[in-house]
PDB file of C-alpha atoms and ligand atoms in Angstrom:
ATOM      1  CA  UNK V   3     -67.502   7.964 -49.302  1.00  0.00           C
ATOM      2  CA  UNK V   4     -65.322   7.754 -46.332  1.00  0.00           C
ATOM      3  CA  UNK V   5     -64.108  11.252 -45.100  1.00  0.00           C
ATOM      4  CA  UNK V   6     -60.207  11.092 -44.198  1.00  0.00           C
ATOM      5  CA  UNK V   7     -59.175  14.293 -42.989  1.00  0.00           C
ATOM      6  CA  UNK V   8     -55.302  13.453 -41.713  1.00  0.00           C
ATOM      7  CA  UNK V   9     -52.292  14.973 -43.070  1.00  0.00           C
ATOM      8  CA  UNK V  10     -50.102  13.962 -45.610  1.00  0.00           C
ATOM      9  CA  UNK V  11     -46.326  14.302 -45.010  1.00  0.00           C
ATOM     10  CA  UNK V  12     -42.948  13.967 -46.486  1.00  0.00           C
ATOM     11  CA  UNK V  13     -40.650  12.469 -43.776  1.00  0.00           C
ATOM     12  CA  UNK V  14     -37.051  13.828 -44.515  1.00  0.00           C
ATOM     13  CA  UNK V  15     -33.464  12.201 -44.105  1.00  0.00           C
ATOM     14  CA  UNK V  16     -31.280  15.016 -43.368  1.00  0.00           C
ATOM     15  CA  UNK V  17     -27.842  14.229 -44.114  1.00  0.00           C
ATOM     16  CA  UNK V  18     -27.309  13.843 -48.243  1.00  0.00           C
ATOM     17  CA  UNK V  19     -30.707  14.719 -48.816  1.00  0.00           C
ATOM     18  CA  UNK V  20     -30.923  17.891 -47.409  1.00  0.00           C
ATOM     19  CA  UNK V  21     -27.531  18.954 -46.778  1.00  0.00           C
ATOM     20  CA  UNK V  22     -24.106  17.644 -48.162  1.00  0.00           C
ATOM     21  CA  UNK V  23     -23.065  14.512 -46.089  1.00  0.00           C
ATOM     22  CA  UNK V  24     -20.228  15.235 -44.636  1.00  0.00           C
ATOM     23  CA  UNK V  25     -20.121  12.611 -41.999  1.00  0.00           C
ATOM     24  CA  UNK V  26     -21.551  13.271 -38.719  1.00  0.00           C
ATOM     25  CA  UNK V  27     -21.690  16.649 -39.125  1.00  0.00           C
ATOM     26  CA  UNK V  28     -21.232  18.788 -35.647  1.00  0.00           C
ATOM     27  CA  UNK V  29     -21.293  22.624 -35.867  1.00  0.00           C
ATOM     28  CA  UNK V  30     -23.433  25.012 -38.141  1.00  0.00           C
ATOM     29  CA  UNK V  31     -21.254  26.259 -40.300  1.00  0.00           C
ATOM     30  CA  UNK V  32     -20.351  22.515 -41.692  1.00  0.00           C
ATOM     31  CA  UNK V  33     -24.220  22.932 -43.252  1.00  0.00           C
ATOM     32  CA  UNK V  34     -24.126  23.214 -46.847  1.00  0.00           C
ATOM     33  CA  UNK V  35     -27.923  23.193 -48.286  1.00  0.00           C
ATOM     34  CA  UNK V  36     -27.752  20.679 -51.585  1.00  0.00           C
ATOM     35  CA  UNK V  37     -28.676  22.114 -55.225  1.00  0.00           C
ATOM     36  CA  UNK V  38     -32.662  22.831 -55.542  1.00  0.00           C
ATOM     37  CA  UNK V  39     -33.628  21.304 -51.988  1.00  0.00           C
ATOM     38  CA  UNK V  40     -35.101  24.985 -51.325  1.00  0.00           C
ATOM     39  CA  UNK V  41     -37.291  24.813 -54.481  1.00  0.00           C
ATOM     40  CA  UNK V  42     -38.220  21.508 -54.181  1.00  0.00           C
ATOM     41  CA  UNK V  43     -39.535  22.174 -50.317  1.00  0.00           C
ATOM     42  CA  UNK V  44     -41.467  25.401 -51.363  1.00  0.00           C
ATOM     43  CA  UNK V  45     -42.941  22.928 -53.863  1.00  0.00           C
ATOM     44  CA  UNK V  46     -44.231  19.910 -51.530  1.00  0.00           C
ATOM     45  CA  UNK V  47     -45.022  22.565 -49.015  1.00  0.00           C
ATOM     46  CA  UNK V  48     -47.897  24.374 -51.384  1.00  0.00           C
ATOM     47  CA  UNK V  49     -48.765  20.436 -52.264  1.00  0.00           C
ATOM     48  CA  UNK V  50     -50.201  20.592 -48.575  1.00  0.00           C
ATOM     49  CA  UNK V  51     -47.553  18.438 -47.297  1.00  0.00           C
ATOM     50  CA  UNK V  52     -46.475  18.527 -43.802  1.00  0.00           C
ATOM     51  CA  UNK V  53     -42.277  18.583 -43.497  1.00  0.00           C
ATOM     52  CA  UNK V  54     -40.493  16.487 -40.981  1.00  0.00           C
ATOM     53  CA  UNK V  55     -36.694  15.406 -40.770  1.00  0.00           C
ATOM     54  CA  UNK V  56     -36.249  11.663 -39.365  1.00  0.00           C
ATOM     55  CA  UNK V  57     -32.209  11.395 -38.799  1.00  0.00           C
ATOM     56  CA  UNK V  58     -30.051   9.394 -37.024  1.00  0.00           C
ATOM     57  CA  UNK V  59     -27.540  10.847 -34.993  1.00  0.00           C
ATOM     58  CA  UNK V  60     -25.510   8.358 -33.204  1.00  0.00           C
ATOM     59  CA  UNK V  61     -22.435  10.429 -33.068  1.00  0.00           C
ATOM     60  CA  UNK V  62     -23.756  11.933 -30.061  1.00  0.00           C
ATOM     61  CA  UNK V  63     -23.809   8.038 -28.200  1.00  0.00           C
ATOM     62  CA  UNK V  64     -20.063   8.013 -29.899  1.00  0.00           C
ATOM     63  CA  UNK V  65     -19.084  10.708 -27.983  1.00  0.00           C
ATOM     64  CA  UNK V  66     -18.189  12.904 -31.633  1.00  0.00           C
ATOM     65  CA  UNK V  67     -20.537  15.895 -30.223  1.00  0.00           C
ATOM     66  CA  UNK V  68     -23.174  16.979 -27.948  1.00  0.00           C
ATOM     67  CA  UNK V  69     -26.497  16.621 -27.809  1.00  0.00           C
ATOM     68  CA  UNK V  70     -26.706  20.906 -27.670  1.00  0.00           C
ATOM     69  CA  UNK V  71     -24.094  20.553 -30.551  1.00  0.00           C
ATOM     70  CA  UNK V  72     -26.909  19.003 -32.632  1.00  0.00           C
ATOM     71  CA  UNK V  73     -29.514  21.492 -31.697  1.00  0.00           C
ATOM     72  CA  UNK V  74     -27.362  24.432 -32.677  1.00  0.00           C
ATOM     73  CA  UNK V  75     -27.388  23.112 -35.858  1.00  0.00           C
ATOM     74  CA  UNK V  76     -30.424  21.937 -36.359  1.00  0.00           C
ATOM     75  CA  UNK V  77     -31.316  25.559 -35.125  1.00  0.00           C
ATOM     76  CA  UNK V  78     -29.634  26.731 -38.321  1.00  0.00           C
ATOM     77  CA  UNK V  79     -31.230  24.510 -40.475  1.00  0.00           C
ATOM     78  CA  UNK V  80     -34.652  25.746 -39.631  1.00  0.00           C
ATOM     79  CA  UNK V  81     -33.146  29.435 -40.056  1.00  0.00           C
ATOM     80  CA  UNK V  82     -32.266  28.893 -43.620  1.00  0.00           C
ATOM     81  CA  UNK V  83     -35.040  27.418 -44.437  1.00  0.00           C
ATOM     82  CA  UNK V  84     -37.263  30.168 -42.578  1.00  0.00           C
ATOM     83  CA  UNK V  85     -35.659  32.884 -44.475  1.00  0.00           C
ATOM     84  CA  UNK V  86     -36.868  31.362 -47.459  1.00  0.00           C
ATOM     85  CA  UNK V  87     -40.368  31.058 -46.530  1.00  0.00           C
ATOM     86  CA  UNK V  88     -40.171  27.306 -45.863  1.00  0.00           C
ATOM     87  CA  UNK V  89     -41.616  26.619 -42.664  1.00  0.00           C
ATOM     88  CA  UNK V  90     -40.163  22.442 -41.522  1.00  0.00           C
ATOM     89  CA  UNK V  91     -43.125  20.817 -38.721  1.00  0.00           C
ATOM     90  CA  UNK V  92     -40.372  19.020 -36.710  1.00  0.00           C
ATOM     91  CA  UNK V  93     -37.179  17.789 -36.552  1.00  0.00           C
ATOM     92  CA  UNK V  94     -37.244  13.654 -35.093  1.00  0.00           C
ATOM     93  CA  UNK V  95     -33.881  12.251 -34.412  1.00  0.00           C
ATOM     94  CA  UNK V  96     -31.945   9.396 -32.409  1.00  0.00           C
ATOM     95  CA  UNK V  97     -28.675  10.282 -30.530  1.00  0.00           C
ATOM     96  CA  UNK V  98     -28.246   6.079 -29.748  1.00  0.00           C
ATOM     97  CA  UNK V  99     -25.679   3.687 -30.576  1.00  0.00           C
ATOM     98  CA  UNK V 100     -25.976   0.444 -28.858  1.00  0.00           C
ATOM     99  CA  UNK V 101     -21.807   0.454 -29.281  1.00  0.00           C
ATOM    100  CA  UNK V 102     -21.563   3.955 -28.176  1.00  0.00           C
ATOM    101  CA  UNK V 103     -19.401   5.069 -25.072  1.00  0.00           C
ATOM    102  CA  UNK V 104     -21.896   8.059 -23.971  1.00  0.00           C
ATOM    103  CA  UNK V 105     -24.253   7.063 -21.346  1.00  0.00           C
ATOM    104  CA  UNK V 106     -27.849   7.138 -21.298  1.00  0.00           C
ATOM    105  CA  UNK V 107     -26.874   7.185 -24.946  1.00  0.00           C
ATOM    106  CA  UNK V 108     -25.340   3.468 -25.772  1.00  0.00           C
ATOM    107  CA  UNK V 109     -28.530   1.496 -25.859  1.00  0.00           C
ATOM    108  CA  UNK V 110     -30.349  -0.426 -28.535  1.00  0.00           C
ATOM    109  CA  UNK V 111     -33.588   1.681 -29.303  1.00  0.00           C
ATOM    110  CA  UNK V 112     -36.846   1.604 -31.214  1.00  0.00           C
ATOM    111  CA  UNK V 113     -36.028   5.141 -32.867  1.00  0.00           C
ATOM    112  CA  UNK V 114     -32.664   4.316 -34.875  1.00  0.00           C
ATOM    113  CA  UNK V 115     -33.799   3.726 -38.273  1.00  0.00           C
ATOM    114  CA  UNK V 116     -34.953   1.822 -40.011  1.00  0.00           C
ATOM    115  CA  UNK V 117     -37.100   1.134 -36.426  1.00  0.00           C
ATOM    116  CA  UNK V 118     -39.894   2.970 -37.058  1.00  0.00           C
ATOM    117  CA  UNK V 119     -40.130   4.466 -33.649  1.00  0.00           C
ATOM    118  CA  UNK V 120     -39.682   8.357 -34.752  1.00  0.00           C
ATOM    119  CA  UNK V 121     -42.431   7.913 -38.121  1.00  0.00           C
ATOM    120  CA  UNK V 122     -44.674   6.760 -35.336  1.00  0.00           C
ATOM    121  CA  UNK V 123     -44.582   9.368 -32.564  1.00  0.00           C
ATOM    122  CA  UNK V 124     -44.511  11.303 -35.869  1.00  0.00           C
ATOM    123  CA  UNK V 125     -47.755  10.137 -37.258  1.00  0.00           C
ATOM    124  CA  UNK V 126     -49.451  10.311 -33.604  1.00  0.00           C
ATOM    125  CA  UNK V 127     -48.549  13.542 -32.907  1.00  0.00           C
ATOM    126  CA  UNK V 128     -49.492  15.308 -36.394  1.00  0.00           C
ATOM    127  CA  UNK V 129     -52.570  12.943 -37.305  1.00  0.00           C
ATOM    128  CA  UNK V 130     -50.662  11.857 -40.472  1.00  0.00           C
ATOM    129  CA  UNK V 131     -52.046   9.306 -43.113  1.00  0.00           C
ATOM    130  CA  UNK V 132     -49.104   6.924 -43.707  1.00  0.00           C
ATOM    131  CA  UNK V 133     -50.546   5.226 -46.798  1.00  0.00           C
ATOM    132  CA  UNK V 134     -50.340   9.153 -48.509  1.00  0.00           C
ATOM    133  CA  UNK V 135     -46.761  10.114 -46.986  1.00  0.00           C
ATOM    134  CA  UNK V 136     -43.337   9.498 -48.293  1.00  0.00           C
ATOM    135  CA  UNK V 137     -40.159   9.042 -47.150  1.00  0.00           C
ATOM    136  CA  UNK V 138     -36.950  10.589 -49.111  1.00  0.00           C
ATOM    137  CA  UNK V 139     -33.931   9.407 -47.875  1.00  0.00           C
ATOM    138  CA  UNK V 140     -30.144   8.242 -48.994  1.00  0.00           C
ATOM    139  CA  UNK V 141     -29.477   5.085 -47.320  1.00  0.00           C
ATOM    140  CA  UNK V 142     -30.784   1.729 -47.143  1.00  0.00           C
ATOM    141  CA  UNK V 143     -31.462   2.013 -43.663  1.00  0.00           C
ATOM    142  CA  UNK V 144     -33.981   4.759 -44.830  1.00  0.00           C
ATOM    143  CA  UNK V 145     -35.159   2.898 -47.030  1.00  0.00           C
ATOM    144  CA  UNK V 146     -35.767  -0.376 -45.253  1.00  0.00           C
ATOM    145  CA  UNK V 147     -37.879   2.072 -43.133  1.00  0.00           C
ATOM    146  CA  UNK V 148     -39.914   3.037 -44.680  1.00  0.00           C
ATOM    147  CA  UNK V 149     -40.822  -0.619 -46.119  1.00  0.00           C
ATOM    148  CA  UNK V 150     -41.041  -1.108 -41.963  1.00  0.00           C
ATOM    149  CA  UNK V 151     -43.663   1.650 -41.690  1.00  0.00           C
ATOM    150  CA  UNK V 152     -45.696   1.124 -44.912  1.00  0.00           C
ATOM    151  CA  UNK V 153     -44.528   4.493 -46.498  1.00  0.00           C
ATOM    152  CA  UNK V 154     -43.548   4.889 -50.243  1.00  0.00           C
ATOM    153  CA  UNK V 155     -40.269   5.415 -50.553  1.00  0.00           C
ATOM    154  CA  UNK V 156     -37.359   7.726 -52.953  1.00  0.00           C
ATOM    155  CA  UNK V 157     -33.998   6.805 -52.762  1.00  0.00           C
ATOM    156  CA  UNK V 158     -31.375   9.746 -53.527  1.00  0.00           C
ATOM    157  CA  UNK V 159     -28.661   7.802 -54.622  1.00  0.00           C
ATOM    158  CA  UNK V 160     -25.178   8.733 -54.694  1.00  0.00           C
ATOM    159  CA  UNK V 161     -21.442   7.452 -54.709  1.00  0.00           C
ATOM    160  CA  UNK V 162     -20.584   7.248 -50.726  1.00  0.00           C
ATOM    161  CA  UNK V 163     -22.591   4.106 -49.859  1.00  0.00           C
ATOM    162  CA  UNK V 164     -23.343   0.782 -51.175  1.00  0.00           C
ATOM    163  CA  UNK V 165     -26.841  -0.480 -51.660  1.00  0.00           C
ATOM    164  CA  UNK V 166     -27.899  -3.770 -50.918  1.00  0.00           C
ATOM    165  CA  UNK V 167     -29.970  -4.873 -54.145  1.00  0.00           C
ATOM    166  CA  UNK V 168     -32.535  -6.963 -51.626  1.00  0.00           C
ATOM    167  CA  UNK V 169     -33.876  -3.236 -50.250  1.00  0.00           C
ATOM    168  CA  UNK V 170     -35.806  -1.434 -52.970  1.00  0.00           C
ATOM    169  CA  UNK V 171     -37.082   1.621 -52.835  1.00  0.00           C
ATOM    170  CA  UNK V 172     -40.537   2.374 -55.120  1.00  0.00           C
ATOM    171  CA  UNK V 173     -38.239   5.362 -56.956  1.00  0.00           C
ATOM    172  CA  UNK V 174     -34.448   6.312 -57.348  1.00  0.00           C
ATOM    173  CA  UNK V 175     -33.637   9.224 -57.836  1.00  0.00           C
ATOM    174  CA  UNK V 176     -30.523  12.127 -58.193  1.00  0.00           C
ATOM    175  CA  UNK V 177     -31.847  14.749 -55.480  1.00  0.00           C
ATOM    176  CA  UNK V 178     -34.650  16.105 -53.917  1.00  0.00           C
ATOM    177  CA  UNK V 179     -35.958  17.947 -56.659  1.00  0.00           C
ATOM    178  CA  UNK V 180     -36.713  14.656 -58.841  1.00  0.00           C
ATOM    179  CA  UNK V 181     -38.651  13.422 -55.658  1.00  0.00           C
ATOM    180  CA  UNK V 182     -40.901  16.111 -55.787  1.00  0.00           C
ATOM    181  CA  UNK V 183     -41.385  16.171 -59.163  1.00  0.00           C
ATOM    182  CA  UNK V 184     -42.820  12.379 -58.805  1.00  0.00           C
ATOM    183  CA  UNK V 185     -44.635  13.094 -55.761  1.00  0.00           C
ATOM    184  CA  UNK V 186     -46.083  16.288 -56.784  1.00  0.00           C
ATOM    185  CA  UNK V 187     -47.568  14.730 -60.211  1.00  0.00           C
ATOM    186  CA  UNK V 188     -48.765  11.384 -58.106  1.00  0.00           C
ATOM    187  CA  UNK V 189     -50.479  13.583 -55.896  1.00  0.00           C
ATOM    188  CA  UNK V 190     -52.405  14.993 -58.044  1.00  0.00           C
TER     189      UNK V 190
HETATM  190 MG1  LIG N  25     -28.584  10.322 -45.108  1.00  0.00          MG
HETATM  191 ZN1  LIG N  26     -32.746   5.935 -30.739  1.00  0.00          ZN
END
């Protein structure tokens, strides 16, 4: 028997999976934590999953907000989710646009998903098993990531966007709680 002692992890999209999408969302108090997404992280948490957030955040190349704007509220994320016991490993995100007016900012990059760039320095830097990880996220671009990076993917679908039928993710499903639900019972 081969011994594989890496991590597991569920790689996060913030925006409509975590938190109501409000469209690049700038200041803490815009953060409103979606029905169950507390239970459902206690859950994967005691499942021995490790909890990172993979978003892009290309206002900041557009000039909508700052680069500290997006740490303040990413500071407040972790807060709320630290007063309920839930303890998140990192937070990986991309402040480029290649059409963006804010320099160093307006470049093409290998971290915007669905470039795999952040799952990478991700999986280096917390010795995580791909092949057992998951990615939950809203958007095809999520989901066409994690086809890129060989994870197995939930879709939370909703109203806002329009999915192209050619990207499939392995599950669809309402919010995060359903994604746990599935991952919890395949994990077992
Ligand atoms: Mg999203
Ligand atoms: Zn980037």
């Amino acid at each position: 028997m081969q011994i594989n002692n890496k991590n597991k992890c569920i790689f996060l999209d913030r925006d409509g999976v975590l938190n109501k999408d409000i469209g690049y969302l700038k200041s803490p108090d815009q953060l409103i934590i979606l029905p169950g997404v507390i239970e459902a992280l206690k859950k994967l948490k005691e499942a021995g999953f490790l909890l990172i957030i993979v978003t892009n955040q290309s206002g900041i190349a557009k000039g909508f907000f700052y680069e500290d704007d997006l740490k303040k509220v990413h500071n407040a994320l972790l807060t709320i989710f630290k007063k309920n016991n839930i303890y998140i490993d990192d937070i990986f995100y991309c402040p480029h646009h290649k059409d963006g007016t804010v320099e160093p900012y307006n470049i093409s990059c290998d971290c915007r998903k669905p470039n795999t760039k952040m799952i990478k320095d991700g999986a280096i830097k917390y010795n995580i098993d791909l092949s057992k990880s998951y990615l939950v996220g809203d958007k095809d671009t999520d989901i066409q990531l994690a086809i890129n990076a060989g994870l197995k993917s939930f879709c939370v679908e909703n109203d806002m966007y329009e999915y192209n039928e050619t990207i499939v993710p392995d599950y669809k499903v309402n919010n995060l709680s359903e994604a746990a639900e599935i991952i919890i019972n395949l994990d077992k």
